[in-house]
Amino acid sequence: MKKVTAVLGLALLATIPLSATAQDVKPIRIGEVNSYSGALAAFTAGYRKGFDLAVENVNGDGGVLGRPLEVIYRDDNLSPADAVRVANELVSNQGVDLLAGTYLSPSGLAIANYADRRKVFFVATEPLSNAVTWSKGSRFVFRVQTPSLLLATALAVQAKGLQCTKWAGTGPMSEAVTDMVRDFQAELRKTHPDLVWADDSMAPVGRFNAGATIEHLQRLGVDCVFSAHVGPDMISFLRESKARGFYDKVKVVSVQAGLPEWLNSFGSEAPTGWITNGLPYDEIDTPPMRDFVAKYRAKYNEEPIYGAFLAYLSVEGIASGIKRAGSTNVEDLIKGFRGDDFDCVLGKCRWRVDHQLSLGAWVGSIAGAEGKAKMIGWRYISGDEGLPSEADGLAMRPAAANN
């Protein structure tokens, strides 16, 4: 066995072990676009490790259709315009067979639009926006990440026991967050029809002023907050809430605060009681999850984050869809992915006919223990339980996307 590493432009080709026979076979090339620099770099690094690990596993088992997988990574610089630019470079210059990736919904939607126009196959791995699958769905685009609809609904169900007189929302300005706030309110109003929602305090990505936002929420007199901030903005919101005496006066539902990458950031500052979604991988006692965690620890000598799990799952889904398609022809891929049931890190997964993976969400609350934050009281809301039916999902898509 030996490793082949190539440098292509500004990106590194994934280092993948290949057998002597496999080196003579044309690889299946995946162009992966994500936010590998800027505010999210520390977190997408774990995502890339999960992607590489899964590719290594697939190639170690003989590849797909007798061909090894090969990945070319590109950075979108947190910019939808850059995402489209590098996607086009991957397709036009590098000759990739399909595109994958994106963290932020604006970049995901931008590449989805490009893929639709250019008839390029694209697996959106991380964007949350409902539109990726449904209202702006394309026959050329499949999505792995749990959509904001399921997350918002699951979190609202978890929050129904909170005694709140006035709510407000806060988060980055994006279509995904707008969808999430709307869906969260709609679910909560089923049991709290007199719900008072005072305001939505949104800020452009990278320009969140936690102090000013908290002062605004204090003036509104809210006692419950729905927060969609992640990363450094989430930490700022927590710290400023404590510094300004807001933390002890409000109940918070925080999207993604329970993911390992964000829990690790809290350290001893665990926001006890926050309701959230996450990945309690060390308590998910199933053979596929234990296998993934063991392999990740052995290869990288660190704990996996949600991004690593999602990347690993994405490669499993891509490999299965290609195998079922029997080729990398775009039309064959569409037919092969639709309705594909496969074994995955969750146990069993399905590429639904509306192009959404059947991934659900783990919801619970945060507690501090031994100077660390962890999720407690969690439960898994499956895709079967939390997503629209496949028939309803198809009806939510443009007619041309279902051809």
XYZ file of C-alpha atoms in Angstrom:
403
model
C 0.000 0.000 0.000
C 1.226 3.529 -0.616
C -0.209 6.991 -0.574
C -0.547 9.397 -3.414
C -0.814 13.105 -2.645
C -1.313 15.754 -5.296
C -1.466 19.500 -4.989
C -4.017 21.054 -7.318
C -4.084 24.843 -7.372
C -4.672 26.085 -3.845
C -6.303 22.899 -2.621
C -4.933 19.593 -1.456
C -6.087 16.341 -2.911
C -7.269 14.001 -0.167
C -4.579 11.494 0.802
C -6.136 8.094 0.127
C -4.541 4.670 0.287
C -4.791 2.855 -3.026
C -3.920 -0.681 -4.020
C -1.580 -1.285 -6.925
C -4.525 -2.363 -9.071
C -6.642 0.628 -8.074
C -3.899 3.042 -9.177
C -4.449 1.930 -12.767
C -8.185 2.670 -12.594
C -9.670 6.094 -13.219
C -10.848 7.431 -9.834
C -14.285 8.855 -9.085
C -13.494 12.489 -8.389
C -15.488 14.445 -5.808
C -15.143 18.225 -5.717
C -15.724 19.270 -2.087
C -16.423 22.939 -1.321
C -16.561 24.229 2.238
C -15.663 27.073 4.599
C -12.083 26.045 5.400
C -10.891 29.519 6.392
C -12.211 32.337 8.549
C -14.472 31.963 11.570
C -15.464 28.358 10.826
C -12.015 26.952 10.018
C -11.535 25.259 13.384
C -14.777 23.358 12.922
C -14.628 22.467 9.233
C -11.195 20.959 9.901
C -12.973 18.172 11.826
C -15.493 17.819 9.010
C -12.664 17.273 6.538
C -11.118 14.636 8.788
C -14.411 12.749 8.828
C -14.646 12.981 5.050
C -11.096 11.664 4.602
C -11.683 8.820 7.069
C -14.801 7.644 5.227
C -13.064 7.852 1.842
C -10.191 5.798 3.259
C -12.683 3.173 4.456
C -14.442 3.012 1.103
C -11.171 2.688 -0.814
C -9.893 0.099 1.631
C -12.939 -1.995 0.741
C -12.206 -1.780 -2.981
C -13.724 1.588 -3.831
C -17.021 2.025 -5.676
C -17.706 0.200 -8.939
C -14.097 -0.963 -8.740
C -12.827 2.636 -8.741
C -11.231 4.561 -5.856
C -12.758 7.781 -4.573
C -10.603 10.890 -4.901
C -11.443 14.221 -3.266
C -10.352 17.703 -4.286
C -11.048 20.299 -1.595
C -11.762 23.968 -2.153
C -12.427 26.862 0.235
C -15.462 29.119 -0.304
C -14.147 31.872 2.012
C -17.653 32.112 3.558
C -18.755 33.671 0.266
C -21.544 32.366 -2.033
C -19.817 34.012 -4.993
C -16.539 32.272 -4.199
C -18.411 28.995 -3.657
C -19.776 29.147 -7.208
C -16.415 30.235 -8.609
C -14.509 27.295 -7.124
C -17.337 24.878 -7.953
C -17.072 25.918 -11.586
C -13.291 25.493 -11.468
C -13.715 21.976 -10.078
C -16.159 21.062 -12.831
C -14.518 22.844 -15.756
C -10.814 22.408 -14.950
C -10.574 19.439 -12.608
C -13.263 17.313 -14.262
C -14.913 16.151 -11.050
C -17.752 13.648 -11.338
C -19.839 15.378 -8.690
C -19.778 18.238 -6.213
C -20.313 18.008 -2.461
C -20.176 20.151 0.646
C -20.940 23.690 1.876
C -21.586 24.704 5.483
C -23.534 27.942 5.185
C -26.934 27.903 3.509
C -26.237 30.885 1.197
C -23.249 29.025 -0.267
C -25.217 25.788 -0.469
C -28.078 27.459 -2.293
C -25.655 29.238 -4.634
C -23.977 25.981 -5.676
C -27.368 24.265 -5.904
C -28.448 26.945 -8.369
C -25.204 26.498 -10.315
C -25.665 22.712 -10.346
C -29.208 23.072 -11.618
C -28.160 25.406 -14.435
C -25.120 23.350 -15.433
C -26.768 19.936 -14.848
C -24.052 18.937 -12.383
C -24.691 16.458 -9.575
C -24.353 18.082 -6.123
C -24.639 16.566 -2.639
C -25.218 19.421 -0.167
C -23.775 18.107 3.084
C -24.221 20.775 5.760
C -26.591 23.650 4.812
C -29.763 23.829 6.915
C -32.138 25.810 4.698
C -35.410 24.037 3.888
C -35.164 25.522 0.407
C -32.219 23.287 -0.567
C -34.506 20.266 -0.600
C -37.952 21.719 -1.116
C -38.969 25.183 -2.391
C -35.760 25.590 -4.451
C -35.133 21.874 -4.905
C -33.433 20.587 -8.048
C -33.305 17.164 -9.673
C -29.503 17.517 -9.590
C -29.228 18.257 -5.851
C -29.465 15.932 -2.830
C -29.037 17.063 0.779
C -27.569 15.243 3.821
C -28.027 17.699 6.712
C -31.187 17.663 8.796
C -33.325 20.531 7.426
C -34.206 23.479 9.630
C -37.870 22.364 9.616
C -37.122 19.201 11.594
C -34.695 20.957 13.947
C -37.079 23.810 14.714
C -40.045 21.493 15.224
C -38.093 19.103 17.466
C -36.745 21.967 19.579
C -40.221 23.493 19.901
C -41.607 20.184 21.157
C -38.760 20.072 23.679
C -39.529 23.661 24.762
C -43.301 23.281 25.229
C -42.902 22.896 28.988
C -41.199 26.261 29.405
C -43.252 28.922 31.178
C -42.715 32.012 29.044
C -44.659 35.251 28.744
C -42.650 36.811 25.913
C -40.282 35.327 23.314
C -37.726 36.833 20.946
C -35.369 35.391 18.349
C -31.746 36.184 17.567
C -29.291 34.823 15.036
C -27.453 35.516 11.784
C -29.349 36.869 8.812
C -30.006 33.925 6.512
C -32.852 32.110 4.833
C -32.263 29.078 7.055
C -32.633 31.107 10.261
C -35.752 32.855 8.973
C -37.257 29.448 8.183
C -36.241 28.101 11.577
C -37.784 30.925 13.573
C -41.021 30.637 11.593
C -41.223 26.859 11.997
C -40.346 27.034 15.704
C -43.123 29.559 16.334
C -45.650 27.560 14.319
C -44.999 24.381 16.316
C -44.980 26.194 19.659
C -48.291 27.931 18.911
C -49.990 24.534 18.668
C -49.850 24.297 22.460
C -49.382 27.996 23.248
C -51.811 29.821 20.927
C -51.444 33.058 22.918
C -47.665 33.076 22.408
C -46.180 36.594 22.374
C -43.184 36.939 20.051
C -41.685 40.376 20.646
C -38.982 40.634 17.988
C -36.298 38.968 15.880
C -32.875 40.537 16.412
C -30.767 39.393 13.464
C -27.292 40.472 12.358
C -25.224 39.917 9.214
C -22.826 36.972 9.491
C -19.661 38.133 11.259
C -21.186 41.385 12.549
C -23.054 40.231 15.656
C -22.855 42.650 18.623
C -23.819 40.508 21.594
C -23.886 43.348 24.113
C -26.178 45.549 22.039
C -28.445 42.604 21.228
C -28.828 41.634 24.883
C -29.579 45.226 25.880
C -32.292 45.260 23.219
C -33.786 41.996 24.494
C -33.697 43.317 28.061
C -35.613 46.428 27.016
C -38.231 44.207 25.383
C -38.692 42.355 28.658
C -38.424 38.880 27.112
C -38.067 35.846 29.355
C -37.408 33.228 26.635
C -35.031 33.448 23.674
C -34.643 31.340 20.532
C -30.994 31.651 19.443
C -29.540 30.479 16.138
C -26.023 31.799 16.779
C -23.146 29.323 16.430
C -19.406 29.412 16.996
C -17.820 32.606 18.345
C -21.182 34.433 18.232
C -22.758 31.774 20.458
C -19.932 32.126 22.987
C -20.265 35.929 22.915
C -24.002 35.675 23.517
C -23.438 33.406 26.522
C -20.682 35.530 28.077
C -22.464 38.846 27.581
C -25.679 37.337 28.979
C -23.822 36.439 32.167
C -21.977 39.749 32.357
C -25.195 41.792 31.978
C -27.341 39.776 34.383
C -29.493 38.405 31.565
C -28.431 34.758 31.790
C -30.287 33.957 35.014
C -33.458 35.752 33.915
C -34.157 33.973 30.620
C -34.669 30.498 29.273
C -32.847 29.774 26.021
C -33.427 27.417 23.129
C -30.150 27.400 21.206
C -29.822 25.662 17.835
C -26.755 23.400 17.616
C -25.320 24.429 21.013
C -25.216 20.741 21.961
C -22.972 19.714 19.065
C -19.575 18.481 20.321
C -17.700 21.257 18.491
C -19.684 23.917 20.367
C -19.879 22.086 23.718
C -16.085 21.921 23.690
C -15.971 25.693 23.228
C -17.975 26.332 26.408
C -15.473 24.628 28.692
C -16.415 25.421 32.278
C -18.928 28.047 31.098
C -21.633 25.450 30.356
C -24.993 27.185 29.710
C -26.915 24.936 32.080
C -30.528 24.410 31.089
C -30.303 25.590 27.502
C -32.467 23.409 25.267
C -30.622 22.337 22.147
C -29.782 19.673 19.583
C -26.489 17.829 19.473
C -24.653 14.540 19.017
C -24.140 12.553 22.254
C -21.940 10.077 20.379
C -20.415 8.613 23.542
C -23.902 7.551 24.685
C -25.196 6.250 21.332
C -24.475 2.591 21.967
C -24.852 1.064 18.504
C -22.220 -0.936 16.580
C -21.988 1.511 13.612
C -21.557 4.568 15.877
C -19.053 2.785 18.115
C -17.108 1.732 15.011
C -17.018 5.284 13.652
C -15.901 6.763 16.976
C -13.201 4.100 17.443
C -11.806 4.619 13.931
C -11.834 8.404 14.304
C -10.033 8.275 17.649
C -7.471 5.793 16.322
C -6.668 7.869 13.231
C -6.673 11.373 14.716
C -6.143 10.844 18.457
C -9.029 13.204 19.229
C -12.773 13.121 19.776
C -15.128 13.411 16.768
C -17.301 16.459 16.259
C -20.696 16.599 14.574
C -19.081 17.873 11.383
C -16.902 14.741 11.262
C -19.947 12.532 11.773
C -21.899 14.359 9.056
C -18.990 14.168 6.600
C -18.551 10.446 7.301
C -22.274 9.879 6.739
C -22.135 11.947 3.551
C -19.427 9.770 2.023
C -21.343 6.624 2.985
C -24.403 8.027 1.220
C -22.440 9.137 -1.848
C -20.744 5.751 -2.187
C -24.024 3.865 -1.842
C -25.825 6.090 -4.340
C -23.059 5.709 -6.931
C -22.993 1.951 -6.443
C -26.747 1.724 -6.962
C -26.521 4.024 -10.015
C -23.922 1.782 -11.630
C -22.046 4.737 -13.130
C -21.220 8.402 -12.568
C -23.451 9.592 -15.391
C -25.602 12.361 -13.934
C -28.926 10.861 -14.994
C -27.883 7.477 -13.600
C -26.889 9.129 -10.322
C -30.288 10.772 -9.963
C -32.049 7.451 -10.460
C -29.561 5.619 -8.237
C -29.838 7.993 -5.281
C -33.633 8.284 -5.280
C -35.047 5.776 -2.816
C -31.672 4.223 -1.971
C -31.690 2.396 1.394
C -28.220 1.728 2.776
C -26.258 0.803 5.893
C -24.711 3.828 7.564
C -23.201 5.174 10.774
C -26.773 5.596 12.071
C -27.583 1.972 11.289
C -30.004 2.370 8.395
C -30.355 5.417 6.137
C -32.408 6.330 3.116
C -32.065 8.804 0.283
C -35.708 9.832 0.109
C -37.350 10.408 -3.258
C -37.606 14.119 -2.427
C -33.765 14.150 -2.337
C -33.511 14.540 1.459
C -31.492 12.078 3.543
C -33.463 10.498 6.398
C -31.219 12.012 9.103
C -33.034 13.212 12.223
C -31.827 15.101 15.308
C -30.844 14.474 18.920
C -32.519 17.007 21.234
C -32.078 17.582 24.957
C -30.549 20.167 27.277
C -27.099 21.218 28.463
C -25.564 20.584 31.872
C -22.095 21.129 33.309
C -20.081 18.226 34.692
C -16.437 18.177 35.810
C -15.702 21.491 34.132
C -17.250 20.419 30.837
C -20.582 20.884 29.078
C -22.625 17.877 27.974
C -26.083 17.029 26.661
C -28.504 15.379 29.084
C -32.040 14.031 28.830
C -31.659 13.627 25.099
C -33.767 11.681 22.632
C -33.463 11.051 18.915
C -36.150 12.390 16.570
C -35.829 10.238 13.454
C -36.378 11.451 9.929
C -39.445 9.206 9.718
C -40.866 10.986 12.758
C -39.807 14.569 12.083
C -39.738 15.042 8.302
C -42.747 15.507 6.024
C -43.766 12.287 4.283
C -41.936 11.638 1.039
C -45.148 12.333 -0.868
C -45.552 15.678 0.920
C -41.875 16.425 0.324
C -42.300 15.867 -3.397
C -45.319 18.209 -3.412
C -43.186 20.944 -1.802
C -40.672 20.852 -4.674
C -40.827 22.492 -8.118
C -42.441 20.051 -10.553
C -39.327 19.972 -12.759
C -37.217 18.855 -9.783
C -39.151 15.593 -9.587
C -38.741 14.505 -13.203
